[in-house]
Tab-separated table of C-alpha atoms in Angstrom:
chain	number	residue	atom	x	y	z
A	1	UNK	CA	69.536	80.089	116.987
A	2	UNK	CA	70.859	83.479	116.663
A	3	UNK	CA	69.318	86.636	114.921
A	4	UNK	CA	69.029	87.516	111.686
A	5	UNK	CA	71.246	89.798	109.997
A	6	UNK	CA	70.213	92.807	108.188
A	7	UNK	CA	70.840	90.523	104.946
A	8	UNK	CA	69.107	87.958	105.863
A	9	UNK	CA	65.907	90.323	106.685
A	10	UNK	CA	65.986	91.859	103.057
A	11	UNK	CA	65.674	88.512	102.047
A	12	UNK	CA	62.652	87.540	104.121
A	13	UNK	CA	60.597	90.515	102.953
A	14	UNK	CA	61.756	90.053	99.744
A	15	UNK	CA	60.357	86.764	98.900
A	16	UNK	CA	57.202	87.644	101.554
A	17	UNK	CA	56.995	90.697	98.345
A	18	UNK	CA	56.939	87.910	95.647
A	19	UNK	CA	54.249	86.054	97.591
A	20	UNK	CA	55.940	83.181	99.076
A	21	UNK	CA	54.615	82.166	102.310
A	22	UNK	CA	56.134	81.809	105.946
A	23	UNK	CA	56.892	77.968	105.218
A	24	UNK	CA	58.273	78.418	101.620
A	25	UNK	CA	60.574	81.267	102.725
A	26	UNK	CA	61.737	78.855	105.647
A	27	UNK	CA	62.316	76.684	103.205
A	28	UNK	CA	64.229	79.290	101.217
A	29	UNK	CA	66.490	80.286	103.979
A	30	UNK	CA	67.243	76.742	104.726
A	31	UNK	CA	68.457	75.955	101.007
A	32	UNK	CA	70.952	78.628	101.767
A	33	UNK	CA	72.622	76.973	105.416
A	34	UNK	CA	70.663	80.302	107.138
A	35	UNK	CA	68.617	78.760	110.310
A	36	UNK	CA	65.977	80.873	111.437
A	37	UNK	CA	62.785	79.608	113.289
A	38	UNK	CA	58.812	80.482	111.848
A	39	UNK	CA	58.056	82.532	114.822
A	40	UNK	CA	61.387	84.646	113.715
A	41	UNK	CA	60.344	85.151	110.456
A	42	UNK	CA	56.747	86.179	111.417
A	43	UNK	CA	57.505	89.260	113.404
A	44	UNK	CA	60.377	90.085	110.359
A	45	UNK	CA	57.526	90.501	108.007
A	46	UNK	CA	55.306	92.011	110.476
A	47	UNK	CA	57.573	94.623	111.118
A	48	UNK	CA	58.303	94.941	107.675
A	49	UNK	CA	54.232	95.667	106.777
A	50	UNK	CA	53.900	97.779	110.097
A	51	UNK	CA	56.462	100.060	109.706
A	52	UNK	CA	57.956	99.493	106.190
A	53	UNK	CA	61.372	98.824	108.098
A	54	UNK	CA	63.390	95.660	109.161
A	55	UNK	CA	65.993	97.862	111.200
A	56	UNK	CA	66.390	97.243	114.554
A	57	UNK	CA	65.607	100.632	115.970
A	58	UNK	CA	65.236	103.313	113.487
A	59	UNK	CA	65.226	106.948	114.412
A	60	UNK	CA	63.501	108.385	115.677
A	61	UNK	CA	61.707	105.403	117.293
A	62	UNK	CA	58.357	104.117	116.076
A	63	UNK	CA	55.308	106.357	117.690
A	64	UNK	CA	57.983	108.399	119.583
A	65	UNK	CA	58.888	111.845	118.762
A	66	UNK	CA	62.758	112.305	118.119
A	67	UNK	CA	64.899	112.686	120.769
A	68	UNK	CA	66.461	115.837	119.744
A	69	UNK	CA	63.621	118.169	118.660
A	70	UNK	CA	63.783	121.696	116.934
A	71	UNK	CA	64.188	123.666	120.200
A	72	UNK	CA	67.056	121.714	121.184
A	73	UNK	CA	68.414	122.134	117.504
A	74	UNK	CA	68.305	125.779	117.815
A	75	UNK	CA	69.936	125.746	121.316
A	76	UNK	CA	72.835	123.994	120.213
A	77	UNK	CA	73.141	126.222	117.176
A	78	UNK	CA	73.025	129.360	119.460
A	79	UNK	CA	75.651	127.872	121.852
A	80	UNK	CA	77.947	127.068	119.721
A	81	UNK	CA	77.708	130.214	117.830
A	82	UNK	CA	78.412	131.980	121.587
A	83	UNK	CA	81.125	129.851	122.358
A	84	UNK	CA	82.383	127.495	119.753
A	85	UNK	CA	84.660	125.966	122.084
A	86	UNK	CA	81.753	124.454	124.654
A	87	UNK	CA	81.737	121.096	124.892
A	88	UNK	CA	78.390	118.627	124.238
A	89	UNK	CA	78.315	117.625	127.845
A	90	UNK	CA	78.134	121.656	128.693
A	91	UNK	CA	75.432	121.872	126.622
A	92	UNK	CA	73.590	119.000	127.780
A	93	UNK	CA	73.690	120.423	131.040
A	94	UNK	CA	72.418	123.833	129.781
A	95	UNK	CA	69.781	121.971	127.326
A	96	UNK	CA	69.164	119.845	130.795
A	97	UNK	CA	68.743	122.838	132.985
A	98	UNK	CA	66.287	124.847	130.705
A	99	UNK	CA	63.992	122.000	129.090
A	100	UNK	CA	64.684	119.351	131.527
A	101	UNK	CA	65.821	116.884	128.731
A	102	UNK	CA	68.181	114.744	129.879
A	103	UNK	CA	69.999	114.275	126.352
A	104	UNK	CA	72.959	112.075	125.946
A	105	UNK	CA	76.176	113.029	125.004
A	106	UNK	CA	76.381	111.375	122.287
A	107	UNK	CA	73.226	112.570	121.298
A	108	UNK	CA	74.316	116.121	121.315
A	109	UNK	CA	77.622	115.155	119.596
A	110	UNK	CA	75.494	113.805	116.474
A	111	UNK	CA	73.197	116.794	116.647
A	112	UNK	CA	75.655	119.152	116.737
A	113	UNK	CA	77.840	117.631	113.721
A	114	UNK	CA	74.526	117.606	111.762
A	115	UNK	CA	73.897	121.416	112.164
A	116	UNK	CA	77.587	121.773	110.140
A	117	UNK	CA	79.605	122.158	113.321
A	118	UNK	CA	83.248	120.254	113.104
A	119	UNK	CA	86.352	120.512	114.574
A	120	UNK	CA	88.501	123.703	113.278
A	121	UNK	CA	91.577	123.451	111.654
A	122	UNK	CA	91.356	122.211	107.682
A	123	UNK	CA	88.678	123.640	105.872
A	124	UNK	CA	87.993	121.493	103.003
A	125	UNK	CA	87.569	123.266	99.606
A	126	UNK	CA	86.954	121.739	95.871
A	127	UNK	CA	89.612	122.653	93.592
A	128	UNK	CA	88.128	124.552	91.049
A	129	UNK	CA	91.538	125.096	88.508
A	130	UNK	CA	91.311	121.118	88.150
A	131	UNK	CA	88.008	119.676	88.047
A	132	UNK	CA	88.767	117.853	83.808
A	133	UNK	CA	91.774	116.467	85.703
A	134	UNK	CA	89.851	115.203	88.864
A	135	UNK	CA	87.113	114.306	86.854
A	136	UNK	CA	89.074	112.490	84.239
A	137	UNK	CA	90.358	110.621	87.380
A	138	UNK	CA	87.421	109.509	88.662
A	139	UNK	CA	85.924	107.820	84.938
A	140	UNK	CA	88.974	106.032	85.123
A	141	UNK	CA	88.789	104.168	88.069
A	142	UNK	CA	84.969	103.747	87.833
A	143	UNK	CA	86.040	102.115	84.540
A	144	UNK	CA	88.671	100.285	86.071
A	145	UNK	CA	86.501	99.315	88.779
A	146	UNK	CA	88.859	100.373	91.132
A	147	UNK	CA	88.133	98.378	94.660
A	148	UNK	CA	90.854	100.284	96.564
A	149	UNK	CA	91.924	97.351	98.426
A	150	UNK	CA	95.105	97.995	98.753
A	151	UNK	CA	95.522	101.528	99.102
A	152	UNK	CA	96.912	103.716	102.024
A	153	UNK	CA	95.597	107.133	102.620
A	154	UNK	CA	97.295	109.007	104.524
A	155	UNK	CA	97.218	112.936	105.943
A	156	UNK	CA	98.337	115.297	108.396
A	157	UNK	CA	95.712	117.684	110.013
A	158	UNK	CA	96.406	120.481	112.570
A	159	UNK	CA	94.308	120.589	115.817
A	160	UNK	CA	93.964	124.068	117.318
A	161	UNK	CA	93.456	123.809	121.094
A	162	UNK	CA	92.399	126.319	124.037
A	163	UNK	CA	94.805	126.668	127.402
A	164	UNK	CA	92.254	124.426	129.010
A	165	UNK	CA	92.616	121.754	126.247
A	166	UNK	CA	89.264	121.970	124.422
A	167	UNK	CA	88.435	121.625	120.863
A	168	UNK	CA	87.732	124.242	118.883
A	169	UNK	CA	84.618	124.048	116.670
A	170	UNK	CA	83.698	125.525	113.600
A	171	UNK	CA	80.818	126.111	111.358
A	172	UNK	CA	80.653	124.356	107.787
A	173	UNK	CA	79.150	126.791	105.042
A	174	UNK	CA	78.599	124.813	101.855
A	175	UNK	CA	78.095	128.242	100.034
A	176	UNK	CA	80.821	130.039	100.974
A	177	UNK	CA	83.493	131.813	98.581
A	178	UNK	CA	86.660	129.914	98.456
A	179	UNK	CA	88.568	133.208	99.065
A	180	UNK	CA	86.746	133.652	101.914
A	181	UNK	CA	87.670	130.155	102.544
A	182	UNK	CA	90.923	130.437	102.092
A	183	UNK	CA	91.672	133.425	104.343
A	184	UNK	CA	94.272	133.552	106.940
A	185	UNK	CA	93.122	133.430	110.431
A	186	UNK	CA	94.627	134.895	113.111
A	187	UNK	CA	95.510	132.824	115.991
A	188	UNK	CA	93.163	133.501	119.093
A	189	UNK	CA	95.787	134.310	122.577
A	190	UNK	CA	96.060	131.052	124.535
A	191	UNK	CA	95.678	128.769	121.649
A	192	UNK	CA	98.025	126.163	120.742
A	193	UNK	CA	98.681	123.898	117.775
A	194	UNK	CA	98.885	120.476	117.517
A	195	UNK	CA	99.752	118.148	114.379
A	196	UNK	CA	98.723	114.712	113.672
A	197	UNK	CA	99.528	112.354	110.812
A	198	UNK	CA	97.758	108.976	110.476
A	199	UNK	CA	96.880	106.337	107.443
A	200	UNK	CA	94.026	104.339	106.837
A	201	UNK	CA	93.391	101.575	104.864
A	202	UNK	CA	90.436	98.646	104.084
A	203	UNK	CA	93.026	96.598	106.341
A	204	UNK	CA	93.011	98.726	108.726
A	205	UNK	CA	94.572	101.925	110.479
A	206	UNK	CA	98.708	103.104	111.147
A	207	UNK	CA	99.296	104.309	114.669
A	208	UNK	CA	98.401	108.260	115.205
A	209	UNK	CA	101.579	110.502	115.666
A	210	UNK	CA	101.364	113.778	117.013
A	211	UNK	CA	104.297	116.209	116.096
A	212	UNK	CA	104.515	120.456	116.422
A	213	UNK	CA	105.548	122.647	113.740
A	214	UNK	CA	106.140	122.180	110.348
A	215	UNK	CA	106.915	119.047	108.318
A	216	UNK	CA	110.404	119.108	106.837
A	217	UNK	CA	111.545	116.358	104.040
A	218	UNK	CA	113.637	114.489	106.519
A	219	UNK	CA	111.092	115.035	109.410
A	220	UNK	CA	108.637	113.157	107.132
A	221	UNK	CA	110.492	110.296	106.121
A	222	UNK	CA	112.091	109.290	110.022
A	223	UNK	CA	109.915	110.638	111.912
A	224	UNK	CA	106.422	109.429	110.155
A	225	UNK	CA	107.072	107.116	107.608
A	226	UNK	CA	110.079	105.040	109.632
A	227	UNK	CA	108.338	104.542	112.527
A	228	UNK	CA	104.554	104.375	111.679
A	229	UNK	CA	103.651	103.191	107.541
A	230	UNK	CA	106.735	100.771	107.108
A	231	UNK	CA	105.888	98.609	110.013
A	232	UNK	CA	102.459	98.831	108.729
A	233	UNK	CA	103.581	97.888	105.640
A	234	UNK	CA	105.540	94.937	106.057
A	235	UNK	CA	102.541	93.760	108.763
A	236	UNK	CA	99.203	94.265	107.007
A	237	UNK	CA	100.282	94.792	103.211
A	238	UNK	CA	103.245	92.264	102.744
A	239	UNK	CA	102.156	91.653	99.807
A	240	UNK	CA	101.543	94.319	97.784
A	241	UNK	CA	100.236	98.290	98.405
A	242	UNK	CA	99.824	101.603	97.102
A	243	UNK	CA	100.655	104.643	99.112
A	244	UNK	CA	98.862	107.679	98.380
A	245	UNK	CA	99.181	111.105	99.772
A	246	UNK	CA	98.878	114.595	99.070
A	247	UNK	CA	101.119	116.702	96.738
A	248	UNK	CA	102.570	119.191	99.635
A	249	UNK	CA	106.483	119.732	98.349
A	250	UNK	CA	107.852	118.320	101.439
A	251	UNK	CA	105.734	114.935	100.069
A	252	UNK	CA	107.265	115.268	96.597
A	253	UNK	CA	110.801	116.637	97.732
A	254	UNK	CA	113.726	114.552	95.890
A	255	UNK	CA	114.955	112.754	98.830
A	256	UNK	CA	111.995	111.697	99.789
A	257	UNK	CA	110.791	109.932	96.374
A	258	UNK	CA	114.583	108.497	96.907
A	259	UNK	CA	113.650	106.927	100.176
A	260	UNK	CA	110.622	105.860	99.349
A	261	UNK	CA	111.645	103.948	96.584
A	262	UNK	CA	114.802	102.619	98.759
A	263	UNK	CA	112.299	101.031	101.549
A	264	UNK	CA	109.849	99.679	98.872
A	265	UNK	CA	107.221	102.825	99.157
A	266	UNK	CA	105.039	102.683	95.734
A	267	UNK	CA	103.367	106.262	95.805
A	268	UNK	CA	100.159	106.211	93.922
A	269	UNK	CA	99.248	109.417	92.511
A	270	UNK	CA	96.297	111.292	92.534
A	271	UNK	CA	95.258	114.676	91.280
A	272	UNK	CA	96.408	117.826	93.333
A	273	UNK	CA	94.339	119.627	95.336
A	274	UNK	CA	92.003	117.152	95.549
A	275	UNK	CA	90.774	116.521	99.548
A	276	UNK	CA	87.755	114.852	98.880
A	277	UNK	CA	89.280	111.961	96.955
A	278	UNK	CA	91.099	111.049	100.547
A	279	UNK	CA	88.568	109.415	102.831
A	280	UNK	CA	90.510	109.928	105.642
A	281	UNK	CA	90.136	113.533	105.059
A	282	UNK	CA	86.493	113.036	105.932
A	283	UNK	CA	86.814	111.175	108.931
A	284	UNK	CA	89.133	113.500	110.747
A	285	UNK	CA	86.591	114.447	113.605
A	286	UNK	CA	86.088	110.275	113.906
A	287	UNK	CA	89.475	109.422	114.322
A	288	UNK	CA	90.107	112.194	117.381
């Protein structure tokens, strides 16, 4: 008899709530093909009226102060701001070295995202000449109800990288002026840029490909949509699929609408300037 699942624990308290007892909610569960045992079912709801939780191990941990407390917040913070090229497991040594808290890696990684730091390279701005339009957009497939099901996002993104091959962080400023923004940067000596183009889908993901320079028409089409969405295409979406992608003029050049529509491509289109209506915009720092 397995576990629960997370489901099946909502249920539990749920009729526990409306007063049925241990036996009746067996009984319940039962009606429904779910096999659970009393005893299972006893320490759901007294978790449940303990600590007003049926997760497994919420955070922080029940009693226990969180892992990651204020000092080490501020730590972080202050290292990256000194270097925002150090990597977590440098500053879980330093965080080890002057606290003596042996912090996971992954437990810095999560810290540090949540203080606003993410990888540099796009920085994501709302369009302010179209919100009607995006707006407009959005009604309409809430009215729609619009599953995305068979949609393909896709994107490019450009990683900027050190001579010793490390990531280079930035800070996210959610008040910042968009000219500000949108300011040139100058390239730091003994950087180097590197390009990657991906699509996602509820299906599932294209291969990654990594490219330098610029994308040209024909680049895009042979080079990124021959090899990696076609394939995925004809594989996961045989059936039928929409394409979407962003309105850069290499995207939206002539020839490639031409081949597009010769290998069966069906663009879907949605406002310009509109980053935050691509999920895989969001999950950038996931994906690498």
């Amino acid at each position: 008899m397995g576990r629960m699942s997370l489901d099946t624990r909502k249920r539990v308290v749920s009729l526990h709530i409306k007063g049925y007892r241990n036996y009746r909610i067996l009984a319940a569960l039962k009606e429904d093909g779910i096999s659970v045992s009393r005893q299972t079912i006893s320490l759901c709801i007294k978790k449940w009226v303990t600590h007003k939780t049926v997760l497994d191990r919420p955070s922080p941990r029940w009693g226990e102060p969180a892992k990651v407390s204020m000092e080490h917040r501020d730590m972080i913070d202050q290292a990256m701001e000194e270097n925002d090229r150090m990597s977590a497991a440098e500053i879980r040594q330093l965080i080890l070295e002057k606290t003596g808290a042996d912090l996971s890696v992954s437990t810095i990684k999560r810290a540090r995202q949540k203080l606003g730091w993410v990888l540099g390279g796009k920085k994501y701005t709302q369009s302010v000449c179209n919100r009607e339009t995006r707006l407009v957009w959005c009604i309409q497939q809430i009215a729609n109800k619009e599953t995305f099901d068979d949609v393909i996002f896709s994107d490019e993104i450009c990683i900027e990288m050190n001579a010793n091959g490390k990531l280079n962080f930035r800070k996210v400023v959610r008040d910042e002026e968009l000219d500000d923004l949108n300011e040139a940067e100058e390239q730091e000596e003994g950087t180097c840029e590197v390009n990657l183009w991906a699509a996602i889908s509820k299906r599932g993901a294209t291969g990654m490909t990594m490219f330098e320079g610029t994308v040209k028409a024909d680049f895009y089409t042979h080079k990124l949509l021959q090899p990696e969405l076609i394939p995925f295409i004809q594989r996961v979406y045989p059936d039928h699929h929409r394409f979407q992608q962003d309105t850069d003029p290499q995207h939206m050049n002539e020839s490639v609408a031409a081949y597009m529509k010769q290998h069966g491509i069906n663009q879907w289109l949605t406002p310009s300037g509109s980053p935050d209506l691509n999920p895989i915009e969001m999950i950038w720092t996931e994906l690498i």
